[in-house]
CSV table of C-alpha atoms in Angstrom, one decimal:
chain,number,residue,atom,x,y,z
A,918,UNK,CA,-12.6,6.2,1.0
A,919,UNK,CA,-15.2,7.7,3.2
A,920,UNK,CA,-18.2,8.3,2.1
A,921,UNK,CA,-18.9,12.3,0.9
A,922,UNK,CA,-15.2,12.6,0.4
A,923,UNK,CA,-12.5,13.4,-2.4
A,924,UNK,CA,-9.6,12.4,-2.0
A,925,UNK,CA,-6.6,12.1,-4.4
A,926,UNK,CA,-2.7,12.7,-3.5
A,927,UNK,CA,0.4,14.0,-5.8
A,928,UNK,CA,-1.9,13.6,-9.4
A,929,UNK,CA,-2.4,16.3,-12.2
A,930,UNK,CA,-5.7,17.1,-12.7
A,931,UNK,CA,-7.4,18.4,-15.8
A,932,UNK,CA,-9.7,20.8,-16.2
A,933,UNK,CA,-12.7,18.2,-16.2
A,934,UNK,CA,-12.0,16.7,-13.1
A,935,UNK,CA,-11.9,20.1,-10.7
A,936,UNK,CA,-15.5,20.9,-12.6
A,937,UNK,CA,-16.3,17.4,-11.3
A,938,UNK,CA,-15.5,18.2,-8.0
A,939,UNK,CA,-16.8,21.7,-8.0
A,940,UNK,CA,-20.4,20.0,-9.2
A,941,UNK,CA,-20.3,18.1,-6.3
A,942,UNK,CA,-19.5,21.3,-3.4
A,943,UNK,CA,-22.2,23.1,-5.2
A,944,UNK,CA,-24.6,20.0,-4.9
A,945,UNK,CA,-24.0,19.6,-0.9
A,946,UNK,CA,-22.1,16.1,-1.8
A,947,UNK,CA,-19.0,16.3,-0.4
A,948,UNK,CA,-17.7,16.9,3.3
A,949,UNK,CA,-14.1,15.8,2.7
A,950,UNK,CA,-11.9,17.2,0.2
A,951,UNK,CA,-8.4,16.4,0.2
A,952,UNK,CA,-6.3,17.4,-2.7
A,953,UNK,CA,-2.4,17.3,-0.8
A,954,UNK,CA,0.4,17.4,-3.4
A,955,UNK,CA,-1.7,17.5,-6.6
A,956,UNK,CA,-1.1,20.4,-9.7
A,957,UNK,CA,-3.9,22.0,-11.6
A,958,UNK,CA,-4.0,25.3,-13.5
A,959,UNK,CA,-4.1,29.0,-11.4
A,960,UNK,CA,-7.6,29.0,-13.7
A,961,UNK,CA,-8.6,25.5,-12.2
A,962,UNK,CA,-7.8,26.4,-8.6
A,963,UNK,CA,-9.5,29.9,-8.9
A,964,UNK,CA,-12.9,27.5,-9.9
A,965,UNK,CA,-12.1,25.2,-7.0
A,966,UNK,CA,-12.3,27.9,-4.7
A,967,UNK,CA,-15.6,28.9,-5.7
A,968,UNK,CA,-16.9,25.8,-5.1
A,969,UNK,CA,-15.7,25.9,-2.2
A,970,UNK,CA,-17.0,29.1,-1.0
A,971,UNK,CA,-20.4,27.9,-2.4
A,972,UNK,CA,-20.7,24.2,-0.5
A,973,UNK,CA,-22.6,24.1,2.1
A,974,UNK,CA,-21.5,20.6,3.5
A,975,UNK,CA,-17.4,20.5,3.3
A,976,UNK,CA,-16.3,20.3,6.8
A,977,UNK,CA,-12.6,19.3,6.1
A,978,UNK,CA,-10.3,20.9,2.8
A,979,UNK,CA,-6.6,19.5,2.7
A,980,UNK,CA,-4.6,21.5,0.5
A,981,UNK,CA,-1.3,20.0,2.0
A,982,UNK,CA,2.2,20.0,0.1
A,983,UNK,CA,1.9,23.1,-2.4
A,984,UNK,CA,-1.0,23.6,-3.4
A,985,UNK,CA,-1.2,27.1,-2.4
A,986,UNK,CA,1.6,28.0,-4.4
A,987,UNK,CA,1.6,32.0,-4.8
A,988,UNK,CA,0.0,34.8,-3.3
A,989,UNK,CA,-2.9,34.9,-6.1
A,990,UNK,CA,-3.5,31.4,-4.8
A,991,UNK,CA,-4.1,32.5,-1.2
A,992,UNK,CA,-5.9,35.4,-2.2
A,993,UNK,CA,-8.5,32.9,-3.9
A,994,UNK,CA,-8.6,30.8,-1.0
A,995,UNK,CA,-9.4,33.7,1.5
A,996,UNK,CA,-12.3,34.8,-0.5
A,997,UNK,CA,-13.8,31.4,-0.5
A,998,UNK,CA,-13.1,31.0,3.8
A,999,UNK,CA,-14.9,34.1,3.9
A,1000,UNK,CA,-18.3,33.1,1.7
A,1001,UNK,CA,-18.0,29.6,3.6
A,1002,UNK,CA,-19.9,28.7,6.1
A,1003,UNK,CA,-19.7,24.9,6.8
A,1004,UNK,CA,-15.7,23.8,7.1
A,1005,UNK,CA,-14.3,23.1,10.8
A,1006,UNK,CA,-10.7,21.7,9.5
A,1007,UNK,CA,-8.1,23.5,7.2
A,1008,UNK,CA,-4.6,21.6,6.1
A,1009,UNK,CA,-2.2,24.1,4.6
A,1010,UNK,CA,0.7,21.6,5.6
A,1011,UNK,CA,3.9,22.6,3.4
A,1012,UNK,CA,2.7,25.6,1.4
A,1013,UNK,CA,5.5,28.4,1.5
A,1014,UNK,CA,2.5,31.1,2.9
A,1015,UNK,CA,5.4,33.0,4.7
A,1016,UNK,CA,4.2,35.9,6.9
A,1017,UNK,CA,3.0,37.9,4.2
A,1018,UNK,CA,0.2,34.8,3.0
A,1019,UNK,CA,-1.2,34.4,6.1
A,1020,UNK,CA,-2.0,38.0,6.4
A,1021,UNK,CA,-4.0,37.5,3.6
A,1022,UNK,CA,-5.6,35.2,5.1
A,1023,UNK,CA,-5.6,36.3,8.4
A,1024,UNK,CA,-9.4,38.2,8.2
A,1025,UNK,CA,-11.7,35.0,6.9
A,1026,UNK,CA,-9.6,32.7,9.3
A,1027,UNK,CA,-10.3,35.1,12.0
A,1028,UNK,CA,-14.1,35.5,11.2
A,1029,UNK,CA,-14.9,31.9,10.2
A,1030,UNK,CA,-18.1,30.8,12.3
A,1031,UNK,CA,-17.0,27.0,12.6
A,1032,UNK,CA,-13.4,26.9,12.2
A,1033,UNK,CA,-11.6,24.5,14.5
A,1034,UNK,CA,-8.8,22.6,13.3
A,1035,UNK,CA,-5.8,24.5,11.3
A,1036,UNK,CA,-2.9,23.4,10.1
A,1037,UNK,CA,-0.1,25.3,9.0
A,1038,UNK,CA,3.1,23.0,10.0
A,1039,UNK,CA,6.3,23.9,7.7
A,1040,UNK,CA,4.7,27.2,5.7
A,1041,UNK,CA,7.8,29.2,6.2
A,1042,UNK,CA,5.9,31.3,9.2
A,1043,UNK,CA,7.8,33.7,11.6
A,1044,UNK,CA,6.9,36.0,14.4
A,1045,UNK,CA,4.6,38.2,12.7
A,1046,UNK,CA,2.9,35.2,11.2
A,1047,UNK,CA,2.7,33.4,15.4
A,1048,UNK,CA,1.3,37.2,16.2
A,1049,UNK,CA,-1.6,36.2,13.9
A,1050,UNK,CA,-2.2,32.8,15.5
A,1051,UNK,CA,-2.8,34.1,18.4
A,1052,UNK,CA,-5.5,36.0,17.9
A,1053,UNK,CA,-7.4,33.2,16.5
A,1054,UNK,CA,-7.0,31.4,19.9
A,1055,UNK,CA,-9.7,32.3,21.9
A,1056,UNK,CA,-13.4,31.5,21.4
A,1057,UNK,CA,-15.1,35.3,20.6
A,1058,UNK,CA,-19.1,35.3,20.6
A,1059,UNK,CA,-20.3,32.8,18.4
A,1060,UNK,CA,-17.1,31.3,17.4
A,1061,UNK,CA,-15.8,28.6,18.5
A,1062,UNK,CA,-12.0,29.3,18.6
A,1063,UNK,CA,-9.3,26.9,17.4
A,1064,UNK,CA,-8.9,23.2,19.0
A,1065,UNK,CA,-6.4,21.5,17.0
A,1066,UNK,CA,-3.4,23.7,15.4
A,1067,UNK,CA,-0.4,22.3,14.4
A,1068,UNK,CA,2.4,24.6,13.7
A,1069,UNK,CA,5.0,21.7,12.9
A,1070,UNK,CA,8.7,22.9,11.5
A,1071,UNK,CA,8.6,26.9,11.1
A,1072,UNK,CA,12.3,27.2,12.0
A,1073,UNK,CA,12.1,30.8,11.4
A,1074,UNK,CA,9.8,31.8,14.5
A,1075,UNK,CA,12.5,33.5,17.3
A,1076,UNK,CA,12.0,32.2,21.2
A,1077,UNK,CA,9.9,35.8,21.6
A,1078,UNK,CA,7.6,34.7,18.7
A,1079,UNK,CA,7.0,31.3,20.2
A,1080,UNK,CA,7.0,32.8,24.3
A,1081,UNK,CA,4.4,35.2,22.7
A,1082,UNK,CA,2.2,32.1,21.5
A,1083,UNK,CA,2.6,30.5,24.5
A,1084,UNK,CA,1.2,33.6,26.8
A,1085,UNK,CA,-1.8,33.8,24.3
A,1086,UNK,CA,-2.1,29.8,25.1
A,1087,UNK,CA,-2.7,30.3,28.7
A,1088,UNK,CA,-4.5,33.1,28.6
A,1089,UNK,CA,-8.0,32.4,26.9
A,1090,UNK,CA,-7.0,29.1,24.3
A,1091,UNK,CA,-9.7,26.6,23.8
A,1092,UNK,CA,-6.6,24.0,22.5
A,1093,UNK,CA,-6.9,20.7,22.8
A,1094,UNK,CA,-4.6,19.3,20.3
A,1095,UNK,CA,-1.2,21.4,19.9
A,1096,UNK,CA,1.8,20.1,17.3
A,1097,UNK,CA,5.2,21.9,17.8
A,1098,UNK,CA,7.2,19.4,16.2
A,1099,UNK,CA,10.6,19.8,14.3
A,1100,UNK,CA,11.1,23.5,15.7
A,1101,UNK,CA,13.9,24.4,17.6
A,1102,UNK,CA,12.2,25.8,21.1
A,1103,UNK,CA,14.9,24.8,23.6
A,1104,UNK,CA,14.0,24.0,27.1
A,1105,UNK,CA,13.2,27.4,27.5
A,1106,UNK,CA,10.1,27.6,25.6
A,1107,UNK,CA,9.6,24.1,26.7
A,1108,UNK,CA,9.3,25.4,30.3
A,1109,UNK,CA,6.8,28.1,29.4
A,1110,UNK,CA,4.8,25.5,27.7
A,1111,UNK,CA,4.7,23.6,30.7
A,1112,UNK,CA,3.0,26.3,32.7
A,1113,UNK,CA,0.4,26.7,29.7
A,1114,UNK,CA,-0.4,22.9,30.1
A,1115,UNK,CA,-0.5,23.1,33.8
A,1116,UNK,CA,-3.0,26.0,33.5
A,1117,UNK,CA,-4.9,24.5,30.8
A,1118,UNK,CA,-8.8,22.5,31.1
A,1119,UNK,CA,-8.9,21.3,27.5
A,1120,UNK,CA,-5.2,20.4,26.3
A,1121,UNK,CA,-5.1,16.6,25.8
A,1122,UNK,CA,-2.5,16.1,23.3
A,1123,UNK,CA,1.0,18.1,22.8
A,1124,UNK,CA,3.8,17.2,20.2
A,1125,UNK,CA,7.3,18.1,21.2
A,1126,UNK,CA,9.4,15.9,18.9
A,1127,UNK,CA,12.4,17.0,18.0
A,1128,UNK,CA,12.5,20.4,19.6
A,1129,UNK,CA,15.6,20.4,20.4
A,1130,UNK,CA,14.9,19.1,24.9
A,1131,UNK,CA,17.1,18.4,27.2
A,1132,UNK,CA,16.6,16.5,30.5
A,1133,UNK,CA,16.4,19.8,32.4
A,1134,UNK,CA,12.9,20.5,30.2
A,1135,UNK,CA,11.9,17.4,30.7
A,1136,UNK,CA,12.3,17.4,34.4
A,1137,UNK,CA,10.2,20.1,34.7
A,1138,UNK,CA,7.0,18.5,32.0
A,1139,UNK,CA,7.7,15.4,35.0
A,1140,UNK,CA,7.1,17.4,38.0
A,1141,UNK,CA,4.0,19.3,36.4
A,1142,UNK,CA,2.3,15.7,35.1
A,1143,UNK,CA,3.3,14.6,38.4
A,1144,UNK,CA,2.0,17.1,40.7
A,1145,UNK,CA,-0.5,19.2,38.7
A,1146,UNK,CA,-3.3,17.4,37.6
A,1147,UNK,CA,-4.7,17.9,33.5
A,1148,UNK,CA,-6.4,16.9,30.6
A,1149,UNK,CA,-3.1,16.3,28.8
A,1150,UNK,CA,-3.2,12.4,28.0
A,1151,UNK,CA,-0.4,12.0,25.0
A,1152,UNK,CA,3.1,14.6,25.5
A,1153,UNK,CA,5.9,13.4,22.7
A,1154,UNK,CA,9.1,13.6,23.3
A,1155,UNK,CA,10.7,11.6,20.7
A,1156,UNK,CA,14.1,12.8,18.9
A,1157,UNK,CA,15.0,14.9,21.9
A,1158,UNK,CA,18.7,14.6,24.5
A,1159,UNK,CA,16.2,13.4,27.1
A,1160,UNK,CA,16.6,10.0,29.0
A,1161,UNK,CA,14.3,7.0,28.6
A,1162,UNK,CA,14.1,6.7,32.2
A,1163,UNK,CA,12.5,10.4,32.9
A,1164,UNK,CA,10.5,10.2,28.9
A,1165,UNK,CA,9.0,6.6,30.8
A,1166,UNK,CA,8.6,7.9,33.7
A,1167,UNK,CA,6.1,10.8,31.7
A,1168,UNK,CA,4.4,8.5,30.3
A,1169,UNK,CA,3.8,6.3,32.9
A,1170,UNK,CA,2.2,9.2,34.9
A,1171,UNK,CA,-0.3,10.3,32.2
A,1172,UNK,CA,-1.2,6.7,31.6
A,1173,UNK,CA,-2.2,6.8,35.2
A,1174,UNK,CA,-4.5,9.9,35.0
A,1175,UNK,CA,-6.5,8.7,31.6
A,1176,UNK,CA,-7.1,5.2,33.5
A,1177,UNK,CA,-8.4,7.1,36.5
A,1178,UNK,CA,-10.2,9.6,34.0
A,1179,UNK,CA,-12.0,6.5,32.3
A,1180,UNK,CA,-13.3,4.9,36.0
A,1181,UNK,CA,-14.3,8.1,36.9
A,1182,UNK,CA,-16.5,8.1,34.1
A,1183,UNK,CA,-17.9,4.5,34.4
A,1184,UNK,CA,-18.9,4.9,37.8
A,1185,UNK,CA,-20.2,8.3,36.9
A,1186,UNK,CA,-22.3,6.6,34.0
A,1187,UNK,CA,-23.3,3.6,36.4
A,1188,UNK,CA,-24.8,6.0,38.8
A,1189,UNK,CA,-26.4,7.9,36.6
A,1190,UNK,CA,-28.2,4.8,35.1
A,1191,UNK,CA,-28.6,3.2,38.7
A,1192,UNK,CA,-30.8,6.6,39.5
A,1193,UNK,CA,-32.5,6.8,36.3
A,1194,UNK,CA,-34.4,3.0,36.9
A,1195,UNK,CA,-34.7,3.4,40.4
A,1196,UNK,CA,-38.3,2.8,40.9
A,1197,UNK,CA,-40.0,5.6,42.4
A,1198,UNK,CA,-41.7,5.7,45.8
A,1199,UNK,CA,-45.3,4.9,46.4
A,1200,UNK,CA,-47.3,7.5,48.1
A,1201,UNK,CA,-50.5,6.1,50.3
A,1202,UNK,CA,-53.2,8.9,50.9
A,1203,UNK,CA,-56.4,8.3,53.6
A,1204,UNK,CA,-59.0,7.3,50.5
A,1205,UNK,CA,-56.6,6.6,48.0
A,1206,UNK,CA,-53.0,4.8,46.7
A,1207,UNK,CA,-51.2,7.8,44.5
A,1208,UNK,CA,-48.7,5.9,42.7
A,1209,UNK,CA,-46.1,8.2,41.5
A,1210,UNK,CA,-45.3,8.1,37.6
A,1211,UNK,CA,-42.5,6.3,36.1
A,1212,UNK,CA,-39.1,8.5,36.1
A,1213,UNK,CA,-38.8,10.5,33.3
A,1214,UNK,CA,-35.9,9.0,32.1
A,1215,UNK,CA,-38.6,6.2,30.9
A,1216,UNK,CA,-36.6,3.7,33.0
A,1217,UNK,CA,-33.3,4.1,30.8
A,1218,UNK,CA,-31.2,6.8,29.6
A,1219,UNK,CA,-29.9,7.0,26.0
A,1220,UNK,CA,-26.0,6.8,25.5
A,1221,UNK,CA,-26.4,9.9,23.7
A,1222,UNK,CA,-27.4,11.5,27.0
A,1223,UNK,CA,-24.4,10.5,28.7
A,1224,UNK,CA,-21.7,11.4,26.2
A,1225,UNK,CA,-20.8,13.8,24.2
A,1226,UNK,CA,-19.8,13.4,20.6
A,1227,UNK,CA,-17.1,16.1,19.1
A,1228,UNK,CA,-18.7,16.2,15.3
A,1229,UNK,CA,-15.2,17.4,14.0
A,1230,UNK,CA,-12.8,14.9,16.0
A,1231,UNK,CA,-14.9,12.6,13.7
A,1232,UNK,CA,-13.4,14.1,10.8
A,1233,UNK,CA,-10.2,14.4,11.7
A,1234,UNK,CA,-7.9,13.1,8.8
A,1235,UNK,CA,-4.3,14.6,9.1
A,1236,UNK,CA,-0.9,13.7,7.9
């Protein structure tokens, strides 16, 4: 178990042990509370989610596999989103929020100031619940927009709901992880999606298991890997009526743009170390040797000058 985190999985707990772990959000103890599959009273979970609303270190709440079992639940939980101020991940994975849940908590999703990472795979969305989504896409002042979602099995979304997320996608998305798993999208959708990805600067990762692709999709996801360059790095295709031959020949292609990507950025990072303890010139005046002052790198540069750490992708703990 990491440390700062809670973590238990499919138990019953008592009234003693969600004051336990409310003591410890109120306290600033915890960053990682995961709670998937576990039952506790409507009184317990109302007390849970006022710790949660009053910790200011949780960066990560999974609440996978029922928790949020009625709309009295969700209400609970969107007044604790709003009050908080600290969590960048939230796993809703297999609650049955439907449309009309994630209206509710549609307003402190949207206004959270570090919210990054959402998951709502299998909650029984459908087009008015996508319609949502999208509008917590795009970064908007201060916020930072979404970078993970995973919408995994919501059968119910029509090909207009999931065109309509694909628009707001390439229009203003900050993605970089997107799971469409186990929905039926067709090689349709599939062919929108591919001009999102070709279109996109941050998109690295994009799950299309079992979404129901056909070689003529996956023709297309081919020619754009092939000819238009991206961030993408990992595209699944598993469970799909698509070839070996042209699902290896994918992969082949975005191995071969990480491994350029990665000596790229060594010889970028070699240079930039070469200049920083290059010694600097000596200057000769008429009365006088100026000797010019060490570089102000101090003859080194820090790794944490050259790379860039993403705080949440440290966090990241999913299903």
């Amino acid at each position: 178990m990491l440390p700062g985190s809670i973590q238990m999985s499919g138990e019953t707990l008592s009234g003693a042990e969600v004051k336990g772990v409310c003591e410890g959000l109120a306290e600033g103890t915890v960053r990682l509370l995961s709670l998937r599959g576990c039952l506790l009273s409507d009184r317990d979970f109302a007390r849970l989610c006022q710790g949660v609303s009053q910790s200011p270190s949780l960066v990560q709440l999974n609440l996978n596999l029922g928790v949020v079992s009625s709309a009295s639940r969700v209400q609970h939980l969107a007044q604790s989103l709003l009050a908080n101020r600290s969590l960048h991940s939230l796993f809703l994975h297999g609650n049955p929020l439907t449309d009309t849940g994630l209206s509710l908590l549609n307003n402190a999703l949207a206004v959270h100031p570090s919210l990054v990472s959402l998951d709502l795979g299998d909650c029984m969305l459908g087009d008015e619940g996508i319609s949502l989504i999208c509008g917590l896409l795009p970064p908007d002042g201060a916020k930072p927009g979404l970078r993970e979602l995973t919408l995994s099995a919501n059968t119910a979304v029509s090909c207009s709901g999931w065109a309509r997320l694909a628009i707001a996608l390439a229009h203003s998305s900050q993605i970089r992880t997107l799971n469409l798993d186990y929905n039926p999208l067709g090689d349709h959708i599939a062919s929108m999606l591919a001009v999102c990805v070709a279109s996109s600067r941050t998109l690295e990762v994009l799950d299309l298991e079992g979404t129901g692709l056909t070689n003529q999709s996956a023709q297309i996801l081919l020619d754009m890997v092939q000819n238009y360059p991206t961030p993408l790095k990992s595209l699944i295709l598993a469970e799909n009526n698509i070839s070996m031959d042209l699902q290896q020949k994918i992969a082949d292609f975005l191995s071969e743009g990480e491994e350029e990507e990665e000596s790229e950025g060594l010889r970028l990072e070699q240079s930039m170390r070469e200049k920083a303890t290059k010694p600097a010139p000596i200057f000769s005046g008429v009365d006088e040797e100026i000797v010019a002052a060490p570089h102000s790198f101090g003859g080194q540069v820090a790794d944490s000058d050259l790379l860039e750490i993403d705080r949440y992708a440290l966090l990241e703990i999913s299903d």
